[in-house]
Short mmCIF file of N, CA, C and O in Angstrom, two decimals:
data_model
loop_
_atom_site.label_atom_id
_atom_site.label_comp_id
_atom_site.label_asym_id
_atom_site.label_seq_id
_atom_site.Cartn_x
_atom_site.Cartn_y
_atom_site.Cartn_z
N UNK X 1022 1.89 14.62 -4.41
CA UNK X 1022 3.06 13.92 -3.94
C UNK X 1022 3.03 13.87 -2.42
O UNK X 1022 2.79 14.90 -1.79
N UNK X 1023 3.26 12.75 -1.80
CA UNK X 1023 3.57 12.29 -0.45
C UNK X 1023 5.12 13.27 -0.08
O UNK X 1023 6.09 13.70 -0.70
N UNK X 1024 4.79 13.26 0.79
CA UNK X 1024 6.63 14.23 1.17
C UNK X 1024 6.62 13.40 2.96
O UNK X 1024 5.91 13.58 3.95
N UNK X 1025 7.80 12.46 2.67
CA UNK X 1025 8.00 11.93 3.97
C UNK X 1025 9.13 12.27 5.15
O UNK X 1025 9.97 13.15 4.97
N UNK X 1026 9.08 11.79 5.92
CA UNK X 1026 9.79 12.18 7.29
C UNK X 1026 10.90 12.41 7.05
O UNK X 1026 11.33 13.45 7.56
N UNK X 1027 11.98 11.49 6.10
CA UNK X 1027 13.29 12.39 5.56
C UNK X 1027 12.91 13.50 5.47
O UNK X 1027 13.12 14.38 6.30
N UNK X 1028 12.23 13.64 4.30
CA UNK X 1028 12.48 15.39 3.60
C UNK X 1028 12.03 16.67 4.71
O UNK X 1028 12.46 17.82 4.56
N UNK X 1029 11.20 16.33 5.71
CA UNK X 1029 10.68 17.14 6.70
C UNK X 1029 11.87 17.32 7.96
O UNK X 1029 12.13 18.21 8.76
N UNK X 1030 12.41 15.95 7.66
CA UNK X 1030 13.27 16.49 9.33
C UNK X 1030 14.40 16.74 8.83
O UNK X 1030 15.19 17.17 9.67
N UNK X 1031 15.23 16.58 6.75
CA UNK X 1031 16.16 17.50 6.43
C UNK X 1031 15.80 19.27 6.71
O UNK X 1031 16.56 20.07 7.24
N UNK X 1032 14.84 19.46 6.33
CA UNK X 1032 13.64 20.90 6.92
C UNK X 1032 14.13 21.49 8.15
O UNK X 1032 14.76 22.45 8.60
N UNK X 1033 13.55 20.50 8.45
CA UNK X 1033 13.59 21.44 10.00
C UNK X 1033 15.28 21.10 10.63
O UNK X 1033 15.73 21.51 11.70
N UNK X 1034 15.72 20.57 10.00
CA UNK X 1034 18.06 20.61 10.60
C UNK X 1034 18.27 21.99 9.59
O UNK X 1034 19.05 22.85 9.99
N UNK X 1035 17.51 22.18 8.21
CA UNK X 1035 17.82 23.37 7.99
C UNK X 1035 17.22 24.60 8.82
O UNK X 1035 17.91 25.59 9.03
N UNK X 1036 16.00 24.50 9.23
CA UNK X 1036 15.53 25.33 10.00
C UNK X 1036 16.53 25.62 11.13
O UNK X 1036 16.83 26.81 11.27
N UNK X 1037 17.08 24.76 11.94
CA UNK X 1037 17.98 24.66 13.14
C UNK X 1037 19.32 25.76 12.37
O UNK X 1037 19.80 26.75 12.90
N UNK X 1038 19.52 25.44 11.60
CA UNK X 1038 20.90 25.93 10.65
C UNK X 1038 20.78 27.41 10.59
O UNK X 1038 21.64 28.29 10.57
N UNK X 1039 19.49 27.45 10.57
CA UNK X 1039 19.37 29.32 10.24
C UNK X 1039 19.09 30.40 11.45
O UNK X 1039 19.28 31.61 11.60
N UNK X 1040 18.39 29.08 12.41
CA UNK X 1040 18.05 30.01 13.50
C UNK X 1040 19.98 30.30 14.48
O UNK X 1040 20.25 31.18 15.29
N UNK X 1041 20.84 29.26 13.97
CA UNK X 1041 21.98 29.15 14.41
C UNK X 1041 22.83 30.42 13.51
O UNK X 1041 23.81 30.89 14.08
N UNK X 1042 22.62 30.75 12.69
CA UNK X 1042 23.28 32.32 11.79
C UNK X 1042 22.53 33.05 12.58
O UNK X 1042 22.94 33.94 13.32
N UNK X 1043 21.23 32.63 12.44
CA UNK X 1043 21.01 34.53 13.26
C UNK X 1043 21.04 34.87 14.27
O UNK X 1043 20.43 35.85 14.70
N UNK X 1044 21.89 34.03 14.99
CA UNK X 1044 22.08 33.77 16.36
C UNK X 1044 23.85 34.54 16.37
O UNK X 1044 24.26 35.43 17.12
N UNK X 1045 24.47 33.94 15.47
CA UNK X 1045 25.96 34.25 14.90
C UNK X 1045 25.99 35.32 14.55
O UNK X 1045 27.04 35.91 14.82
N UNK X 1046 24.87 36.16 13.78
CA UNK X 1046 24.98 37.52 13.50
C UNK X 1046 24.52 38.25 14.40
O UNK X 1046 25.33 39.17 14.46
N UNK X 1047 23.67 38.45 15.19
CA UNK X 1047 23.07 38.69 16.57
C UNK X 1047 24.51 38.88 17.66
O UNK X 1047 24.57 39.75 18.53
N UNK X 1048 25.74 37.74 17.33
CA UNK X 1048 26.42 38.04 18.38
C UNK X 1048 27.71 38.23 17.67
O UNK X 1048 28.77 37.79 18.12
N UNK X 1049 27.57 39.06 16.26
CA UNK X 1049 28.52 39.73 15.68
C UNK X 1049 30.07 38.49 15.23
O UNK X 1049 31.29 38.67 15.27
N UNK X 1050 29.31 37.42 14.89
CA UNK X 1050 30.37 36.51 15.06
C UNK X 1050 31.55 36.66 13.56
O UNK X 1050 31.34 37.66 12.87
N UNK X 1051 32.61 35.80 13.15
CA UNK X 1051 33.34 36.66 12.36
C UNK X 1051 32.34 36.39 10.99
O UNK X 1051 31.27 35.78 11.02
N UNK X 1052 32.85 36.87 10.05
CA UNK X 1052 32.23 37.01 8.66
C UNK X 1052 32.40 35.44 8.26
O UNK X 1052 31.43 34.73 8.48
N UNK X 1053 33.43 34.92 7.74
CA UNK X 1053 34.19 34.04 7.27
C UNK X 1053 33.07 32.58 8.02
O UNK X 1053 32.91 31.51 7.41
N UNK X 1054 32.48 32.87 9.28
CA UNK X 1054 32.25 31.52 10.15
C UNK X 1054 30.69 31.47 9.85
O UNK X 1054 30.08 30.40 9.75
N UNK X 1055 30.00 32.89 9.69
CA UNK X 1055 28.93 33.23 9.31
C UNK X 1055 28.53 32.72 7.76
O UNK X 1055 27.51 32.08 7.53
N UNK X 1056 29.62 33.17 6.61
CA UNK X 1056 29.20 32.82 5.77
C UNK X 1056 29.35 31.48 5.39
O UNK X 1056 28.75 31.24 4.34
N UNK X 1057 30.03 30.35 5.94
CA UNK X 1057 30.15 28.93 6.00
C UNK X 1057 29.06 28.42 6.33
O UNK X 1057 28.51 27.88 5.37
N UNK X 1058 28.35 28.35 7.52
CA UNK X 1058 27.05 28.27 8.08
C UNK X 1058 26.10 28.51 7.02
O UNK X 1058 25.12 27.77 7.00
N UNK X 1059 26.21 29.41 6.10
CA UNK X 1059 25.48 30.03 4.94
C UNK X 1059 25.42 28.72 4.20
O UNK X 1059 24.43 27.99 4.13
N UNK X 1060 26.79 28.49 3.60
CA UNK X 1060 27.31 27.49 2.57
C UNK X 1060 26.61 25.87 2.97
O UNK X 1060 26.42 24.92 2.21
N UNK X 1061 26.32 25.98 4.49
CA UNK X 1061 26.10 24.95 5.05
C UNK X 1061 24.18 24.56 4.30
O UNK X 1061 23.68 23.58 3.74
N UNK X 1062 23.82 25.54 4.60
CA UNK X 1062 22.25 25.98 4.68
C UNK X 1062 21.85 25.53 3.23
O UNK X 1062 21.18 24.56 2.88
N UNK X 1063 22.54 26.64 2.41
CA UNK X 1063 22.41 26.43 1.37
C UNK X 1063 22.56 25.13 0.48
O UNK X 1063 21.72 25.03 -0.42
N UNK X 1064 23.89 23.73 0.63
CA UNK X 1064 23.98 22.55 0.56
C UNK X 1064 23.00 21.99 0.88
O UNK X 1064 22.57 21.17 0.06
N UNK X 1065 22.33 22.14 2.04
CA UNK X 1065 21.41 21.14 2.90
C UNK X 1065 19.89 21.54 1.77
O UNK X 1065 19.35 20.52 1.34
N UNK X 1066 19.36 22.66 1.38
CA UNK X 1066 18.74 23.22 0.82
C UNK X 1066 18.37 22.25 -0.64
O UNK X 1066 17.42 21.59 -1.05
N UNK X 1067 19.46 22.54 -1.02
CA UNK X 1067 20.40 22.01 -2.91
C UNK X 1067 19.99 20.53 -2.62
O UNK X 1067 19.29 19.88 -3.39
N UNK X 1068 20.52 20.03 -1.35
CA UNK X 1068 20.20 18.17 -1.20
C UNK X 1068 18.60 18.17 -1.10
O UNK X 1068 17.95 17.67 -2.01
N UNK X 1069 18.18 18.55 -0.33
CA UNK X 1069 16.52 18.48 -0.02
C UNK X 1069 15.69 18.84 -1.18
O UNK X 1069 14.50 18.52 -1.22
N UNK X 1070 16.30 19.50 -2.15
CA UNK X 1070 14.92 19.51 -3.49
C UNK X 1070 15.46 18.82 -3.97
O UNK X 1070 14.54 18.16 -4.45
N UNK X 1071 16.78 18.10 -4.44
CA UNK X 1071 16.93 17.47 -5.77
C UNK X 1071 16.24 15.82 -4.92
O UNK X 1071 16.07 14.87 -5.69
N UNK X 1072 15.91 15.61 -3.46
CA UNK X 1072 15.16 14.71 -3.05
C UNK X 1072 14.09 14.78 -2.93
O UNK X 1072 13.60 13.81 -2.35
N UNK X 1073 13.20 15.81 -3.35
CA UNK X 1073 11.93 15.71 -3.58
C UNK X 1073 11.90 15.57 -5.11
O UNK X 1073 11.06 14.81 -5.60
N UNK X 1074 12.81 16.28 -5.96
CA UNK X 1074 12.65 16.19 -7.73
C UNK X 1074 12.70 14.30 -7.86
O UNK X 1074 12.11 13.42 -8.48
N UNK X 1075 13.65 14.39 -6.99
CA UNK X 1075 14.03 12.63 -7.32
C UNK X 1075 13.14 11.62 -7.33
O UNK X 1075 12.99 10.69 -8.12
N UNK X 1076 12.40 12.03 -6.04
CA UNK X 1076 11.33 10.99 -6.00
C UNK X 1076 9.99 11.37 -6.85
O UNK X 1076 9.40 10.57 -7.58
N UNK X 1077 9.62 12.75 -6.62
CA UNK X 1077 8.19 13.16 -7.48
C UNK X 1077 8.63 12.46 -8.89
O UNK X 1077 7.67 12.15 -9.59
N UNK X 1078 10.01 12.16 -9.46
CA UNK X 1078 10.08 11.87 -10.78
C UNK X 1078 10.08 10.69 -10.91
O UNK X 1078 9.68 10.18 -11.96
N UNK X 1079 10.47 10.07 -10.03
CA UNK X 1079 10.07 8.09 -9.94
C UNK X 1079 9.01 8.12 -10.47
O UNK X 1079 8.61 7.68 -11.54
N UNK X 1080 8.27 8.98 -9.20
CA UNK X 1080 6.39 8.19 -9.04
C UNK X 1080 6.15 8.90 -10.25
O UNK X 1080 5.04 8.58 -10.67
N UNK X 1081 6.59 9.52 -10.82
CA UNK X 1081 5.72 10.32 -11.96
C UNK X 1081 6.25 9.07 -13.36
O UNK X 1081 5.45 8.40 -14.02
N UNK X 1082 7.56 9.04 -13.48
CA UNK X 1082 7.51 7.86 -14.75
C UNK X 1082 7.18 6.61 -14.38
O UNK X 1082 7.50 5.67 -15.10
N UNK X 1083 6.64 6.46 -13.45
CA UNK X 1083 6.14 4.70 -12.82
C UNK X 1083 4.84 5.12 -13.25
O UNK X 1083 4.34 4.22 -13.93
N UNK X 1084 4.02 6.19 -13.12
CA UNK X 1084 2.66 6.59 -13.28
C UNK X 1084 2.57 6.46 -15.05
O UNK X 1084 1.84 5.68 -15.67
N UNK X 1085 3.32 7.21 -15.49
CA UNK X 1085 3.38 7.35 -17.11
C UNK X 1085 3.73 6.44 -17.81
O UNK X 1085 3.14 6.28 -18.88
N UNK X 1086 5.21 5.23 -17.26
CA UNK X 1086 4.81 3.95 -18.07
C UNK X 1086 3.33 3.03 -17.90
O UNK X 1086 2.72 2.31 -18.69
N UNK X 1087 3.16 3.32 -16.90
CA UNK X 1087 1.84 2.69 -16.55
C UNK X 1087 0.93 3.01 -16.79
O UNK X 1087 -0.07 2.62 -16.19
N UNK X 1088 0.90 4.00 -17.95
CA UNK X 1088 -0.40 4.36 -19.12
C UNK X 1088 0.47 4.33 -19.93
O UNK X 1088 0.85 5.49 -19.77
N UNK X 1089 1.37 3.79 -20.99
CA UNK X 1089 2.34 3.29 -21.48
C UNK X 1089 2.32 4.35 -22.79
O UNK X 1089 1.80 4.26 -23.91
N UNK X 1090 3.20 5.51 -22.05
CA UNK X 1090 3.18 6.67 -22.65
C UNK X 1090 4.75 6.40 -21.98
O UNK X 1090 5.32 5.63 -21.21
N UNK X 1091 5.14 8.11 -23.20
CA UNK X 1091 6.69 8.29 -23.25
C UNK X 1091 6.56 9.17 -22.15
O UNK X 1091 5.69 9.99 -21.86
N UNK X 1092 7.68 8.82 -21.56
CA UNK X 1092 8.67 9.55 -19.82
C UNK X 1092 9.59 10.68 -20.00
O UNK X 1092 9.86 11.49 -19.11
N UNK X 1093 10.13 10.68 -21.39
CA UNK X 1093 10.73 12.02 -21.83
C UNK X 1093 10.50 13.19 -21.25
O UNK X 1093 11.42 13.76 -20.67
N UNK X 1094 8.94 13.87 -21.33
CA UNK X 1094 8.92 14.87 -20.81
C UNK X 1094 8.77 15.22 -19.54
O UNK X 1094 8.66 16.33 -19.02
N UNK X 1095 8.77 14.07 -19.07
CA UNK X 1095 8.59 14.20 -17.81
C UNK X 1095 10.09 14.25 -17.13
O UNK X 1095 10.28 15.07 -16.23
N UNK X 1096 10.70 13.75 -17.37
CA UNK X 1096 12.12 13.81 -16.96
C UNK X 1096 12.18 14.92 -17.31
O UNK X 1096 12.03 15.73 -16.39
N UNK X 1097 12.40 15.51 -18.71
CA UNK X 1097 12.73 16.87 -19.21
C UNK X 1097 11.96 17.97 -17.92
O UNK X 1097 12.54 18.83 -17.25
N UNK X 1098 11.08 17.73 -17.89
CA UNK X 1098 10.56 18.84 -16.67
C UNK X 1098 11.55 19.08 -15.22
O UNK X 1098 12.03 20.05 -14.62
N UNK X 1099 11.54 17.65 -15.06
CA UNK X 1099 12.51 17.52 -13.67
C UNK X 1099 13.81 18.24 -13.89
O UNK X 1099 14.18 19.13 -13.12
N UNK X 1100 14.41 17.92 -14.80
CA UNK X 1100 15.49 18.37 -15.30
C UNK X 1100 15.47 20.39 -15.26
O UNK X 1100 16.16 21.09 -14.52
N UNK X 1101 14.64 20.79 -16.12
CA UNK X 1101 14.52 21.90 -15.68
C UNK X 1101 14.23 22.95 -14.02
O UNK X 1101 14.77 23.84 -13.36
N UNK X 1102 13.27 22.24 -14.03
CA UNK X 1102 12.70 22.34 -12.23
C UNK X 1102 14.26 22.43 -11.61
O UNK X 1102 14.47 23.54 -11.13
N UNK X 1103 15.11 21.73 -11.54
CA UNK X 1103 16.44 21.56 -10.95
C UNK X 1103 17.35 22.44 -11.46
O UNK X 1103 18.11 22.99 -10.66
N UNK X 1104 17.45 22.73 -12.87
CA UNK X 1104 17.83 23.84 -13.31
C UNK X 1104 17.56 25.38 -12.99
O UNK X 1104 18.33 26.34 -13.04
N UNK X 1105 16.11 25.30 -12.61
CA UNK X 1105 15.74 26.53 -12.66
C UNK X 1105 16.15 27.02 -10.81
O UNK X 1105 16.48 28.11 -10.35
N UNK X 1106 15.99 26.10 -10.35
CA UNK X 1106 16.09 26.63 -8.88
C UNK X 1106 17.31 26.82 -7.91
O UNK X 1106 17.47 26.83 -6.69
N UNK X 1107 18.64 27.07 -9.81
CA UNK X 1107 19.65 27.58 -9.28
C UNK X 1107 20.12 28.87 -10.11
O UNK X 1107 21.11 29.51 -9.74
#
């Protein structure tokens, strides 16, 4: 799978996101503002795989009708993959 400049520069705003907590915990900031930032990380996280599941699963049933085979399991995989990585 190709992984393009979206999904890399959602990456690295999460990267920015974390070096910004440990920056917040470093300067003892309150709990409540710390763990939002968390909530933040974690969203941005949750969006960025279900946009790589999304697309690896295009190209994957565009690949599989196009040996004109059933897409079922292939979805079914995605489906799990997304399941599992909560």
């Amino acid at each position: 799978m190709k992984y393009d400049d979206d999904m890399k520069r959602r990456l690295r705003r999460v990267e920015g996101q974390v070096r910004g907590v440990l920056k917040m915990m470093e300067e003892n900031k309150n709990c409540k503002d710390v763990v939002s930032q968390l909530s933040a990380v974690r969203s941005a996280i949750d969006k960025t795989m279900a946009l790589v599941v999304a697309v690896n699963l295009e190209q994957c049933i565009l690949e599989e009708q196009e040996k004109g085979r059933d897409t079922h399991k292939v979805v079914q995989e995605a489906v799990e993959l997304l399941v599992k990585s909560r």
